């Protein structure tokens, strides 16, 4: 298993705000997930950045 080396929140606006989480591993693999909650995009992004990302980095 390879460890998670980075995780970042991406906010973009193709017609409405989308919150996407990108996770990368030390072996070069990555995953992308959607975490959008309509009308609460910035709250979702803040939750991910403050609470979820710190728990992910360094895990297998």
PDB file of C-alpha atoms in Angstrom:
ATOM      1  CA  UNK A   1       0.000   0.000   0.000  1.00  0.00           C
ATOM      2  CA  UNK A   2       1.181   3.459  -0.722  1.00  0.00           C
ATOM      3  CA  UNK A   3       0.670   6.424   1.596  1.00  0.00           C
ATOM      4  CA  UNK A   4      -1.400   9.497   0.869  1.00  0.00           C
ATOM      5  CA  UNK A   5       1.017  12.373   0.378  1.00  0.00           C
ATOM      6  CA  UNK A   6      -1.409  15.147  -0.487  1.00  0.00           C
ATOM      7  CA  UNK A   7      -5.069  15.996  -0.465  1.00  0.00           C
ATOM      8  CA  UNK A   8      -6.561  19.228  -1.715  1.00  0.00           C
ATOM      9  CA  UNK A   9      -9.940  20.831  -2.136  1.00  0.00           C
ATOM     10  CA  UNK A  10     -10.745  22.324  -5.532  1.00  0.00           C
ATOM     11  CA  UNK A  11     -13.682  24.720  -5.964  1.00  0.00           C
ATOM     12  CA  UNK A  12     -14.786  25.487  -9.520  1.00  0.00           C
ATOM     13  CA  UNK A  13     -17.858  27.040 -11.116  1.00  0.00           C
ATOM     14  CA  UNK A  14     -19.134  25.457 -14.337  1.00  0.00           C
ATOM     15  CA  UNK A  15     -22.619  26.963 -13.986  1.00  0.00           C
ATOM     16  CA  UNK A  16     -22.693  26.321 -10.211  1.00  0.00           C
ATOM     17  CA  UNK A  17     -20.056  25.744  -7.574  1.00  0.00           C
ATOM     18  CA  UNK A  18     -18.550  22.279  -7.397  1.00  0.00           C
ATOM     19  CA  UNK A  19     -16.351  21.089  -4.536  1.00  0.00           C
ATOM     20  CA  UNK A  20     -13.916  18.355  -5.523  1.00  0.00           C
ATOM     21  CA  UNK A  21     -11.385  16.540  -3.367  1.00  0.00           C
ATOM     22  CA  UNK A  22      -8.194  15.226  -4.994  1.00  0.00           C
ATOM     23  CA  UNK A  23      -6.037  12.731  -3.104  1.00  0.00           C
ATOM     24  CA  UNK A  24      -2.556  11.698  -4.318  1.00  0.00           C
ATOM     25  CA  UNK A  25      -0.372   8.803  -3.167  1.00  0.00           C
ATOM     26  CA  UNK A  26       3.397   8.451  -3.037  1.00  0.00           C
ATOM     27  CA  UNK A  27       3.235   5.949  -5.911  1.00  0.00           C
ATOM     28  CA  UNK A  28       1.640   8.556  -8.192  1.00  0.00           C
ATOM     29  CA  UNK A  29      -1.948   7.316  -8.076  1.00  0.00           C
ATOM     30  CA  UNK A  30      -4.725   9.786  -7.425  1.00  0.00           C
ATOM     31  CA  UNK A  31      -8.442   9.817  -6.794  1.00  0.00           C
ATOM     32  CA  UNK A  32     -11.032  12.519  -7.275  1.00  0.00           C
ATOM     33  CA  UNK A  33     -14.341  12.777  -5.430  1.00  0.00           C
ATOM     34  CA  UNK A  34     -17.237  15.209  -5.524  1.00  0.00           C
ATOM     35  CA  UNK A  35     -18.330  16.736  -2.214  1.00  0.00           C
ATOM     36  CA  UNK A  36     -20.829  19.350  -3.387  1.00  0.00           C
ATOM     37  CA  UNK A  37     -23.812  20.407  -1.295  1.00  0.00           C
ATOM     38  CA  UNK A  38     -25.795  23.002  -3.240  1.00  0.00           C
ATOM     39  CA  UNK A  39     -25.802  26.376  -1.547  1.00  0.00           C
ATOM     40  CA  UNK A  40     -23.239  25.314   1.060  1.00  0.00           C
ATOM     41  CA  UNK A  41     -20.139  24.828  -1.067  1.00  0.00           C
ATOM     42  CA  UNK A  42     -17.834  26.985   1.045  1.00  0.00           C
ATOM     43  CA  UNK A  43     -18.970  25.261   4.258  1.00  0.00           C
ATOM     44  CA  UNK A  44     -18.222  21.874   2.699  1.00  0.00           C
ATOM     45  CA  UNK A  45     -14.807  23.072   1.516  1.00  0.00           C
ATOM     46  CA  UNK A  46     -13.962  24.457   4.972  1.00  0.00           C
ATOM     47  CA  UNK A  47     -15.021  21.201   6.665  1.00  0.00           C
ATOM     48  CA  UNK A  48     -12.875  19.158   4.292  1.00  0.00           C
ATOM     49  CA  UNK A  49      -9.830  21.415   4.696  1.00  0.00           C
ATOM     50  CA  UNK A  50     -10.060  21.747   8.482  1.00  0.00           C
ATOM     51  CA  UNK A  51     -11.200  18.271   9.537  1.00  0.00           C
ATOM     52  CA  UNK A  52     -10.880  15.657   6.790  1.00  0.00           C
ATOM     53  CA  UNK A  53      -7.605  16.494   5.016  1.00  0.00           C
ATOM     54  CA  UNK A  54      -5.481  16.434   8.180  1.00  0.00           C
ATOM     55  CA  UNK A  55      -6.769  12.904   8.901  1.00  0.00           C
ATOM     56  CA  UNK A  56      -5.975  11.615   5.396  1.00  0.00           C
ATOM     57  CA  UNK A  57      -2.391  12.701   4.740  1.00  0.00           C
ATOM     58  CA  UNK A  58       0.062  10.024   5.842  1.00  0.00           C
ATOM     59  CA  UNK A  59      -2.457   7.169   5.850  1.00  0.00           C
ATOM     60  CA  UNK A  60      -2.219   4.034   3.715  1.00  0.00           C
TER      61      UNK A  60
END
